[in-house]
Amino acid sequence: MNAANSGSDMPAWLVIERVVRSHWSLSARGERDAGAVLLALWADDRRDLGEGFLLRAAYLGASRLRVIELALDEAAPAFPSLVEIYPGAVRMECAVRDVLGVQADSADSRAWLRHAGWPVDYLPLRHDADRSARFAAQAEDYAFVRVEGDGVHEIAVGPVHAGTIEPGHFRFSVVGEKVLRLEQRLGYVHKGIEQRFSQMDLQQGQRLAARVSGDTAVAYSWAYCMALEQLCGTRVPARAQQLRAVLLERERIANHLGDLGALGNDAGFGFGLTQFSLLKERLLRANAEVYGARYPMDGIVPGGVATNLSSQQIERLREQGMVLEAAVVELRAIYDEHAGVQDRFVTTGRMSPELAQRLGVVGLAARASGSPRDLRSDLALAPYAGLGVQAAGSAQGDVAARVAVRFDEVIESLRLCDLLLQDLAGGAIHAELGAAAAQQLGIGLVEGWRGPVMIALEATVDGRIRRCHPHDPSWQNWPALEHAIIGNIVPDFPLINKSFNLSYSGQDL
Amino acid sequence: MLDILKRIARTGIVSEPQLKLADLLSERDTLHAEIAGILGRALAIRQVDAGSCNGCELEINALNNPIYNIEGAGIRFVASPRHADLLLVTGPVAKNMEIALKRTYDATPEPKYVVAVGDCGCTGGIFGESYASCGRVSNVIPVDAEVSGCPPAPTAILRGILSALASPRR
């Protein structure tokens, strides 16, 4: 192994190594045995540099991210599948094939992101793919796995769902009310984000990153900026880092409040939806007052943040935090003591810690199944280092556990916001970016509300995006939902699904 | 139970009577009458995410919170396009959603209205048109009204819905 990237601004938590083919699976095994999760798998067309294709796997350990690179032959880009070691790799391997024609040796042969929307030989991330190509839509016949047996029947749901949520297809195989198997078909909102990135300059990339998954805009923006600032060797001012964290925690709170209300509602407790959606609305209105947008999607910009806070605005946010905390504590007691709600939450959609570990589940869902990993406490990058972030945790793995983790995280995020706002550093909120190092890998890693969000970024020599790969924790956690539903009844699916609340757009790209 | 009742009593009625905006109030009352005139009943909406980043969905969901309380104004979201008068469509239309969107449109009974929500629905937004994106909603199905914004606020979405109903019939 040799270091493929030795840029002077490579952070201590990031290791990048290039391996030979025989070490690709070996390194994966080593990472798995050390307890790391396979965070992302992606590839890059480097034929223009005379390097064929470059495949990359990112493994997230307790205190570092290791990126393993494998150079692939230009004429026949194939690689050993990691599915035996990391079952969660299968969809990522399919995606790499769909967008680049880089083939794992034992992948699922069904198209994942492509559907029938464009021909199999159109490979959108190859540099020679015609950017102006347009194709006629065609209906797709997808080979779902059939479950056979006496009385087994299928329920097909989607892509257009019954609620105001993102589109995807769920195929249930059931006997009576009991779910034997769920198979997901995603990719419906694939809108060519990665190809789009490669048509943008480095500054514009932040806006697109913020729209990979709109409910996680702050985390993606931050991850993008972190990657870019690494390539530019930019030192982001302390105040800007703190203001970024306030935005990130407010995004987490907003999403958790929304979910806590929806989870109550799905358990037949409309009071919960009314109360939590009201709290969320008040949070958004304070955002509008302070940041000029209910959802400050572009609040984080390369080099710092877009909006400074006055002392009055700081007070406004702190006051709101206190009111919010009191309300959440009160509502938590009501949820906890409500027999009907608890009856629906407890033991429903259970994912054991062993299963979660085997599947490589990450983020909120992992924390509810016994793995208290949280980048804010594990890597503790600025400004989280001095804040003593407490990662939430439960080993129960059911809907109740995922609800409890959300409650704990709302309270912890409110504490962090207050601490940050109380002790804001003075000075600038923005630093100028120098030139970005070309053809080097920059990685941004941020604990979004669902889990770790990663951006892998490379620049061209003329300041444009050569390749940008955004990775959502939903890639890991969607397959876990297929397992969590097994043996539950069909009417509990909405509740279990909401307890994970995974992103479609973030995984479909 | 007592805790729940106490919390309800303390929360009180938070719905902003017709969104506190006088103009929107008369706009909405007039249009409420128009809705009844056109449809003879409340307005049923089917939301379709045709490729959105999920940002617009957050604000569409907010319309149901007790502050906006659109159900109180006779507007509700339904589970099937077959029950809907109006489609609220977000996103640039993803190629992989093009057929599903057309089928949803065809399943909606006449008279029907379509409102494209968000910058992406109006213009294709930052995603534009590509091998995977058909761009704006009107590239795929007829659109009666457009609501720009990224994401648009709930009040803007409500205005868009109302302006679609006021638009001349195709």
XYZ file of C-alpha atoms in Angstrom:
679
model
C 0.000 0.000 0.000
C 1.216 3.470 -0.704
C -0.149 6.887 0.017
C -2.007 8.131 -3.035
C -2.646 11.554 -1.688
C -0.319 13.452 0.557
C -1.775 16.958 0.411
C -0.534 19.097 3.262
C -4.063 19.807 4.425
C -5.112 16.227 4.821
C -6.804 16.085 8.211
C -5.676 13.637 10.880
C -8.953 11.677 10.695
C -8.597 10.925 6.994
C -6.445 8.150 5.516
C -6.303 7.484 1.782
C -4.546 4.375 0.478
C -4.286 2.796 -2.930
C -4.225 -1.000 -2.986
C -3.584 -3.723 -5.528
C -6.484 -5.904 -6.590
C -5.702 -8.759 -4.198
C -5.846 -6.341 -1.251
C -9.260 -4.875 -2.123
C -11.260 -7.568 -0.304
C -8.523 -8.154 2.235
C -8.636 -4.542 3.390
C -12.442 -4.742 3.593
C -12.184 -7.803 5.814
C -9.669 -6.025 8.021
C -11.977 -3.024 8.347
C -14.965 -5.185 9.183
C -13.006 -7.080 11.826
C -11.920 -3.765 13.326
C -15.577 -2.735 13.604
C -15.615 -0.148 10.817
C -18.666 0.286 8.594
C -18.558 0.536 4.810
C -19.722 4.127 4.484
C -19.563 4.620 0.727
C -18.490 3.006 -2.516
C -18.050 5.039 -5.667
C -15.900 5.285 -8.786
C -14.395 7.826 -11.105
C -13.610 7.894 -14.812
C -9.884 8.730 -15.050
C -9.231 7.589 -18.574
C -8.417 11.174 -19.535
C -5.524 11.003 -17.063
C -4.442 7.623 -18.409
C -5.531 5.904 -15.188
C -8.533 3.858 -16.349
C -11.245 3.878 -13.698
C -10.663 4.416 -10.005
C -12.867 2.628 -7.495
C -13.080 3.852 -3.932
C -14.481 2.467 -0.700
C -14.731 4.589 2.457
C -14.661 2.800 5.796
C -15.752 4.674 8.874
C -14.088 3.594 12.104
C -14.453 5.040 15.571
C -12.031 7.891 15.028
C -11.079 7.947 11.348
C -12.259 7.509 7.784
C -10.114 5.264 5.574
C -10.546 5.524 1.817
C -9.245 2.531 -0.106
C -8.601 3.052 -3.808
C -8.366 0.430 -6.517
C -7.327 1.241 -10.073
C -9.382 -0.636 -12.662
C -8.564 -1.624 -16.180
C -9.849 0.790 -18.802
C -11.104 -1.884 -21.193
C -12.759 -4.209 -18.670
C -13.377 -2.365 -15.400
C -14.342 -5.170 -13.009
C -13.685 -5.613 -9.322
C -14.224 -8.170 -6.543
C -17.609 -7.673 -4.869
C -17.639 -6.789 -1.164
C -21.114 -8.212 -0.588
C -19.834 -11.269 1.284
C -18.066 -8.987 3.752
C -20.479 -6.059 3.795
C -24.008 -7.086 2.669
C -24.923 -3.392 2.409
C -22.496 -3.020 -0.505
C -24.864 -4.564 -3.033
C -26.876 -1.459 -3.954
C -23.775 0.704 -4.131
C -22.133 -1.840 -6.435
C -25.221 -1.825 -8.651
C -25.216 1.984 -8.703
C -21.559 2.135 -9.717
C -22.345 -0.199 -12.599
C -25.411 1.823 -13.660
C -23.597 5.157 -13.839
C -20.108 4.105 -14.943
C -20.227 0.556 -16.289
C -17.803 -0.556 -13.585
C -18.820 -4.063 -12.694
C -18.582 -6.052 -9.452
C -17.972 -9.737 -10.086
C -21.036 -10.963 -8.202
C -23.431 -8.047 -8.108
C -27.171 -8.207 -8.416
C -27.635 -7.978 -12.192
C -30.805 -5.855 -11.922
C -30.461 -2.156 -12.674
C -30.825 -0.036 -9.527
C -30.689 3.643 -10.439
C -31.235 3.284 -14.171
C -34.745 1.788 -14.461
C -35.692 1.928 -18.128
C -35.317 5.704 -18.434
C -32.160 5.578 -20.525
C -30.353 2.824 -22.418
C -27.984 0.422 -20.697
C -25.046 1.647 -22.758
C -25.539 5.278 -21.718
C -23.145 5.659 -18.784
C -23.781 9.168 -17.425
C -20.600 9.582 -15.369
C -18.219 8.680 -18.145
C -16.585 11.813 -19.482
C -17.483 10.844 -23.029
C -21.214 10.478 -22.234
C -23.154 12.963 -24.365
C -24.457 15.598 -21.902
C -27.214 16.619 -24.302
C -28.585 13.091 -24.770
C -32.325 12.692 -24.035
C -34.275 9.460 -24.112
C -37.942 8.446 -24.278
C -39.380 7.055 -21.044
C -40.203 3.370 -21.038
C -42.116 1.228 -18.598
C -39.912 -1.134 -16.661
C -40.378 -4.741 -15.702
C -38.417 -5.357 -12.515
C -37.791 -8.895 -11.300
C -38.864 -8.782 -7.658
C -37.988 -11.856 -5.638
C -41.069 -14.067 -5.402
C -42.051 -15.690 -2.127
C -43.905 -18.944 -2.694
C -46.132 -20.867 -0.324
C -49.687 -21.512 0.658
C -51.648 -18.269 0.962
C -48.708 -15.966 0.178
C -49.722 -12.903 -1.766
C -48.092 -9.642 -2.792
C -48.959 -6.034 -2.035
C -47.400 -3.498 -4.388
C -47.115 0.071 -3.112
C -45.788 3.059 -5.016
C -43.910 4.770 -6.517
C -46.581 7.408 -5.778
C -47.342 6.949 -2.091
C -50.515 7.811 -0.209
C -48.982 10.593 1.887
C -46.940 13.696 1.168
C -43.661 11.809 0.969
C -41.039 10.878 -1.579
C -41.653 8.209 -4.216
C -40.397 4.641 -4.145
C -41.827 1.172 -4.603
C -42.385 -1.359 -1.835
C -43.260 -4.946 -2.647
C -44.622 -6.839 0.340
C -45.052 -10.587 0.391
C -47.594 -11.356 3.071
C -49.662 -14.110 4.584
C -52.811 -12.550 5.945
C -51.612 -9.499 7.848
C -48.093 -10.754 8.499
C -45.171 -9.525 6.409
C -42.889 -12.321 5.210
C -40.696 -10.154 3.062
C -40.330 -6.582 1.911
C -38.379 -5.679 -1.179
C -37.691 -2.064 -2.005
C -37.294 -0.613 -5.460
C -35.755 2.849 -5.286
C -34.181 5.185 -7.823
C -37.395 6.936 -8.921
C -36.078 10.402 -8.061
C -32.692 9.854 -9.660
C -32.197 13.203 -11.371
C -28.581 13.049 -12.476
C -27.056 14.950 -9.542
C -23.550 13.551 -9.988
C -23.410 14.394 -13.684
C -24.762 17.850 -12.848
C -21.960 18.430 -10.327
C -19.359 17.858 -13.019
C -20.870 20.732 -15.045
C -20.450 23.254 -12.212
C -17.715 25.350 -10.711
C -16.545 24.731 -7.148
C -18.489 27.643 -5.645
C -21.811 26.647 -7.277
C -21.406 23.084 -6.056
C -22.514 24.070 -2.547
C -26.023 24.954 -3.762
C -26.440 21.614 -5.475
C -25.032 19.763 -2.467
C -27.677 21.473 -0.311
C -30.338 20.007 -2.600
C -29.194 16.392 -2.646
C -31.670 15.807 0.174
C -33.521 18.993 1.098
C -34.288 17.965 4.670
C -30.526 17.558 5.239
C -29.441 20.685 3.350
C -27.246 22.061 6.133
C -25.351 18.801 6.664
C -24.711 18.377 2.930
C -23.676 22.013 2.534
C -21.270 21.725 5.416
C -19.817 18.441 4.138
C -19.339 19.978 0.697
C -17.668 23.073 2.116
C -15.476 20.937 4.384
C -14.243 18.962 1.374
C -13.643 22.105 -0.658
C -11.879 23.919 2.198
C -9.609 20.894 2.602
C -8.597 21.145 -1.056
C -8.040 24.899 -0.725
C -6.227 24.743 2.609
C -8.746 27.226 4.049
C -8.909 27.900 7.766
C -12.533 28.609 8.614
C -12.885 31.234 11.389
C -14.013 29.926 14.791
C -17.196 31.993 14.798
C -18.190 30.596 11.405
C -17.669 27.025 12.617
C -19.863 27.705 15.636
C -22.591 29.300 13.534
C -22.450 26.288 11.203
C -23.028 23.987 14.153
C -26.019 26.074 15.313
C -27.533 25.680 11.833
C -26.827 21.943 11.826
C -28.356 21.403 15.270
C -31.420 23.444 14.348
C -31.839 21.269 11.254
C -31.639 18.179 13.468
C -34.179 19.609 15.915
C -36.606 20.583 13.140
C -36.513 17.122 11.580
C -36.782 15.302 14.886
C -39.757 17.451 15.932
C -41.460 16.674 12.635
C -40.810 12.956 13.044
C -41.910 12.818 16.668
C -45.240 14.347 15.678
C -45.668 12.051 12.689
C -44.786 8.990 14.767
C -47.437 9.903 17.332
C -49.919 10.365 14.509
C -49.049 7.002 12.951
C -49.745 5.434 16.338
C -53.201 7.036 16.335
C -52.250 9.937 18.600
C -53.166 13.042 16.612
C -52.425 15.255 19.598
C -48.722 14.494 19.092
C -48.775 15.677 15.471
C -50.602 18.872 16.394
C -48.197 19.713 19.196
C -44.927 18.834 17.512
C -45.842 20.397 14.170
C -46.619 23.590 16.057
C -43.219 23.510 17.789
C -41.549 22.897 14.435
C -43.440 25.772 12.820
C -42.248 28.134 15.561
C -38.676 26.998 15.028
C -38.992 27.646 11.290
C -40.459 31.095 11.898
C -37.536 31.984 14.123
C -35.253 30.808 11.296
C -37.100 33.128 8.920
C -36.602 36.054 11.326
C -32.939 35.375 11.978
C -31.627 33.805 8.775
C -34.138 35.232 6.312
C -35.352 31.748 5.359
C -37.501 29.161 7.090
C -35.091 26.573 5.719
C -31.687 28.259 5.482
C -30.499 25.807 2.834
C -27.658 28.048 1.764
C -26.745 29.301 5.239
C -23.386 27.549 4.980
C -21.185 28.740 2.132
C -17.625 27.894 1.091
C -15.310 29.602 3.574
C -17.877 30.207 6.319
C -21.516 31.142 6.760
C -23.814 33.545 4.915
C -25.418 35.225 7.936
C -23.932 36.737 11.066
C -26.023 36.929 14.226
C -26.558 40.096 16.235
C -26.690 39.899 20.019
C -30.461 40.399 19.818
C -30.813 37.503 17.408
C -28.656 35.341 19.641
C -30.961 36.138 22.550
C -34.000 35.390 20.423
C -32.654 31.929 19.519
C -31.619 31.157 23.091
C -34.998 32.158 24.478
C -36.749 30.040 21.925
C -34.504 27.125 22.843
C -35.577 27.314 26.468
C -39.275 27.414 25.645
C -38.824 24.551 23.229
C -36.990 22.422 25.759
C -39.737 22.789 28.345
C -42.367 21.802 25.788
C -40.416 18.771 24.569
C -39.847 17.520 28.114
C -43.548 17.848 28.836
C -44.560 16.074 25.621
C -42.061 13.304 26.203
C -43.686 12.535 29.546
C -47.059 12.397 27.811
C -45.756 10.008 25.128
C -44.029 7.839 27.734
C -47.129 7.542 29.879
C -49.616 6.990 27.085
C -50.468 3.295 27.118
C -51.933 3.267 23.591
C -48.885 4.952 22.069
C -46.415 2.746 23.917
C -48.358 -0.337 22.888
C -47.760 0.596 19.241
C -44.113 1.661 19.741
C -42.652 -1.054 21.969
C -41.328 -4.229 20.231
C -42.530 -2.945 16.835
C -40.059 -3.055 13.937
C -37.250 -4.376 16.047
C -33.705 -4.490 14.693
C -31.334 -6.281 17.055
C -27.845 -4.882 17.697
C -26.346 -7.985 16.024
C -28.420 -7.445 12.877
C -27.656 -3.721 12.830
C -23.958 -4.456 13.048
C -24.081 -7.171 10.384
C -25.920 -4.843 7.996
C -23.596 -1.929 8.727
C -26.423 0.354 9.824
C -25.364 3.921 10.676
C -26.562 7.068 12.398
C -29.789 7.440 14.339
C -31.025 3.927 13.513
C -27.727 2.395 14.664
C -27.780 4.398 17.887
C -31.228 2.940 18.633
C -29.775 -0.549 18.105
C -26.847 -0.444 20.470
C -24.171 1.366 18.473
C -23.595 4.805 20.023
C -21.564 6.158 17.093
C -21.904 9.840 16.389
C -19.376 11.850 14.383
C -19.922 14.808 16.675
C -18.446 12.882 19.599
C -16.268 10.371 17.691
C -14.348 12.686 15.373
C -15.300 15.774 17.369
C -14.280 18.157 14.586
C -14.502 21.894 15.170
C -16.505 23.245 16.857
C -17.691 20.061 18.587
C -14.397 19.218 20.291
C -14.984 21.164 23.495
C -18.714 20.634 23.788
C -18.761 17.137 25.287
C -21.412 15.815 22.903
C -23.344 12.922 24.421
C -24.261 10.379 21.760
C -27.777 9.088 22.346
C -28.269 5.368 22.634
C -30.597 2.465 23.240
C -30.159 -1.254 22.611
C -33.845 -2.068 22.129
C -33.879 -1.427 18.387
C -37.656 -0.987 18.128
C -39.797 2.000 17.166
C -39.803 3.051 20.825
C -35.989 3.137 20.801
C -35.850 5.274 17.673
C -38.374 7.620 19.278
C -36.308 7.755 22.493
C -33.120 8.538 20.559
C -34.909 11.415 18.823
C -36.107 12.829 22.142
C -32.593 12.546 23.614
C -31.061 14.167 20.557
C -33.483 17.097 20.533
C -32.606 17.855 24.150
C -28.874 17.436 23.467
C -29.033 19.647 20.361
C -30.838 22.342 22.325
C -28.065 22.174 24.937
C -25.404 22.425 22.222
C -27.119 25.380 20.545
C -27.316 27.212 23.825
C -23.673 26.500 24.619
C -22.549 27.625 21.174
C -24.639 30.787 21.218
C -23.561 31.679 24.714
C -19.870 31.427 23.871
C -19.662 32.633 20.294
C -16.184 33.672 19.269
C -15.753 37.144 17.842
C -14.317 37.915 14.459
C -15.025 37.035 10.887
C -17.687 34.655 9.636
C -16.013 34.003 6.331
C -12.526 33.301 4.964
C -11.439 33.706 1.370
C -10.755 30.475 -0.457
C -7.455 29.996 -2.223
C -7.077 27.844 -5.318
C -8.201 24.264 -4.905
C -5.633 21.524 -5.358
C -6.569 19.713 -8.561
C -7.091 15.964 -8.899
C -6.839 15.415 -5.179
C -9.526 13.910 -3.050
C -11.218 16.144 -0.482
C -13.636 14.553 1.979
C -16.345 16.242 4.010
C -17.976 14.291 6.808
C -20.845 15.611 8.935
C -23.304 13.962 11.315
C -26.621 14.907 9.731
C -29.872 14.164 11.518
C -30.161 10.710 9.919
C -26.488 9.891 10.280
C -23.126 10.497 8.628
C -23.265 12.503 5.401
C -20.170 12.377 3.200
C -19.033 14.424 0.243
C -16.075 13.286 -1.853
C -14.837 16.112 -4.042
C -12.198 16.535 -6.731
C -11.406 19.729 -8.601
C -10.091 20.372 -12.080
C -7.093 22.607 -12.670
C -9.394 25.451 -13.743
C -11.492 25.548 -10.561
C -14.388 23.399 -11.665
C -15.784 20.199 -10.208
C -14.141 17.149 -11.682
C -16.107 14.671 -9.601
C -18.384 15.052 -6.612
C -19.941 12.062 -4.913
C -22.477 12.756 -2.158
C -23.292 9.871 0.156
C -26.414 9.611 2.302
C -26.688 7.319 5.348
C -29.946 6.045 3.841
C -27.890 3.799 1.528
C -26.955 1.741 4.583
C -30.272 1.947 6.361
C -32.820 1.189 3.636
C -31.851 -2.512 3.583
C -32.192 -2.549 7.378
C -35.831 -1.490 7.035
C -36.431 -4.571 4.869
C -35.329 -6.662 7.831
C -37.003 -4.637 10.587
C -40.455 -5.196 9.062
C -40.218 -8.997 8.859
C -42.827 -10.684 11.054
C -44.636 -7.415 11.754
C -48.136 -6.717 10.496
C -48.787 -4.680 7.360
C -50.610 -1.863 9.221
C -47.474 -1.239 11.299
C -45.378 -0.540 8.198
C -46.075 3.225 8.074
C -45.043 3.531 11.706
C -41.874 1.461 11.268
C -41.007 3.267 8.045
C -41.461 6.647 9.695
C -39.312 5.584 12.649
C -36.411 5.240 10.185
C -37.587 8.118 7.932
C -34.960 7.514 5.267
C -34.163 9.680 2.294
C -35.149 8.712 -1.236
C -33.595 11.685 -2.973
C -30.321 11.267 -1.056
C -29.940 7.668 -2.182
C -31.400 8.056 -5.680
C -29.143 10.981 -6.602
C -54.990 12.236 30.298
C -55.042 15.278 32.540
C -51.594 16.245 31.214
C -52.875 16.044 27.663
C -55.911 18.201 28.416
C -53.791 20.734 30.263
C -51.388 20.987 27.350
C -54.279 21.390 24.909
C -55.847 24.104 27.048
C -52.546 25.941 27.392
C -51.817 25.711 23.678
C -55.215 27.241 22.900
C -56.296 27.923 19.347
C -53.216 28.849 17.381
C -54.653 28.762 13.881
C -54.054 32.125 12.350
C -57.553 33.097 11.296
C -57.117 32.989 7.552
C -53.364 33.366 7.953
C -53.645 36.785 9.594
C -53.296 38.386 6.205
C -56.314 40.436 5.383
C -55.792 40.218 1.659
C -55.324 36.504 1.790
C -58.404 36.309 3.969
C -60.698 37.860 1.415
C -58.805 36.070 -1.350
C -59.365 32.792 0.383
C -62.963 33.411 1.374
C -63.828 34.420 -2.154
C -62.031 31.439 -3.544
C -63.540 29.163 -0.969
C -66.882 30.156 -2.421
C -65.444 29.632 -5.887
C -64.186 26.182 -4.928
C -67.680 25.353 -3.823
C -69.036 26.885 -7.022
C -66.743 24.841 -9.238
C -66.621 21.601 -7.339
C -69.697 21.818 -5.152
C -67.621 20.766 -2.164
C -64.208 20.942 -0.510
C -60.990 20.797 -2.509
C -59.137 17.480 -2.518
C -55.412 17.576 -3.283
C -53.080 14.760 -4.275
C -49.415 15.628 -3.803
C -46.935 14.068 -6.211
C -43.193 14.212 -5.659
C -41.919 13.774 -9.204
C -38.250 14.198 -8.372
C -38.003 16.735 -5.573
C -35.163 16.949 -3.040
C -37.894 16.685 -0.371
C -37.556 20.353 0.594
C -40.936 21.349 -0.907
C -42.597 18.374 0.798
C -41.567 19.802 4.182
C -43.450 23.027 3.458
C -46.450 21.250 1.937
C -46.670 19.180 5.121
C -46.543 22.396 7.127
C -49.860 23.447 5.553
C -51.469 20.819 7.744
C -50.029 22.187 10.977
C -52.428 23.977 13.328
C -51.171 27.436 12.360
C -52.129 27.179 8.689
C -54.912 24.687 9.339
C -55.942 24.376 5.709
C -58.352 21.590 6.457
C -60.317 24.217 8.362
C -60.652 26.086 5.052
C -62.018 23.074 3.215
C -58.791 21.894 1.602
C -57.508 18.427 2.314
C -54.892 16.003 1.084
C -56.140 12.672 -0.212
C -54.399 9.351 -0.691
C -55.327 8.662 -4.309
C -55.364 10.763 -7.478
C -58.774 9.207 -8.158
C -60.115 11.201 -5.202
C -58.348 14.411 -6.147
C -59.361 17.664 -7.834
C -55.862 19.089 -7.899
C -52.351 17.713 -8.226
C -49.586 19.490 -6.333
C -46.428 18.445 -8.147
C -42.869 19.053 -6.928
C -39.417 18.542 -8.337
C -37.877 18.553 -11.728
C -39.650 15.538 -13.221
C -37.197 12.675 -12.883
C -37.026 10.471 -15.973
C -37.772 7.529 -13.702
C -40.970 9.283 -12.535
C -42.208 10.490 -15.922
C -44.539 7.544 -16.536
C -45.802 7.489 -12.937
C -46.606 11.211 -13.124
C -48.488 10.837 -16.413
C -50.440 7.906 -15.008
C -51.289 9.885 -11.887
C -52.504 12.755 -14.071
C -54.616 10.392 -16.167
C -56.106 8.844 -13.030
C -57.295 12.230 -11.761
C -60.905 12.911 -12.778
C -61.970 16.059 -14.636
C -62.162 18.888 -13.894
C -58.594 18.782 -12.657
C -55.965 21.342 -11.814
C -52.200 21.064 -11.600
C -49.946 23.296 -9.517
C -46.174 23.025 -9.960
C -44.437 23.780 -6.678
C -40.884 25.048 -6.172
C -38.200 26.439 -8.452
C -37.573 22.946 -9.816
C -41.224 22.375 -10.672
C -41.391 25.800 -12.359
C -38.125 25.746 -14.316
C -36.236 22.528 -13.589
C -34.268 24.524 -11.024
C -30.680 23.675 -10.257
C -31.100 20.180 -11.717
C -32.215 21.406 -15.130
C -32.716 18.926 -17.935
C -30.513 15.920 -18.504
C -30.561 12.216 -19.332
C -32.287 11.736 -15.947
C -34.384 14.896 -15.594
C -37.253 16.106 -17.776
C -36.993 19.550 -16.146
C -40.128 21.585 -15.345
C -43.449 19.888 -14.629
C -45.129 21.489 -17.651
C -42.724 19.556 -19.893
C -44.644 16.434 -18.874
C -48.234 17.377 -17.934
C -50.314 20.583 -18.355
C -49.847 23.045 -15.475
C -52.372 25.667 -14.294
C -50.266 27.578 -11.792
C -46.660 27.738 -10.632
C -45.220 28.546 -7.209
C -41.561 29.531 -7.200
C -39.288 29.360 -4.167
C -36.705 26.993 -2.770
C -38.673 25.856 -0.936
C -41.713 28.182 -1.177
C -43.322 29.095 2.155
C -46.664 27.483 3.021
C -48.535 30.759 2.391
C -47.042 30.951 -1.107
C -48.107 27.390 -1.842
C -51.611 28.195 -0.648
C -51.731 31.242 -2.917
C -50.641 29.052 -5.830
C -53.421 26.576 -5.147
C -55.959 29.361 -5.025
C -54.680 31.018 -8.200
C -54.948 27.714 -10.094
C -58.620 27.529 -9.179
C -59.093 31.102 -10.359
C -57.337 30.469 -13.662
C -59.442 30.159 -16.790
C -60.276 26.572 -17.615
C -58.336 24.942 -20.372
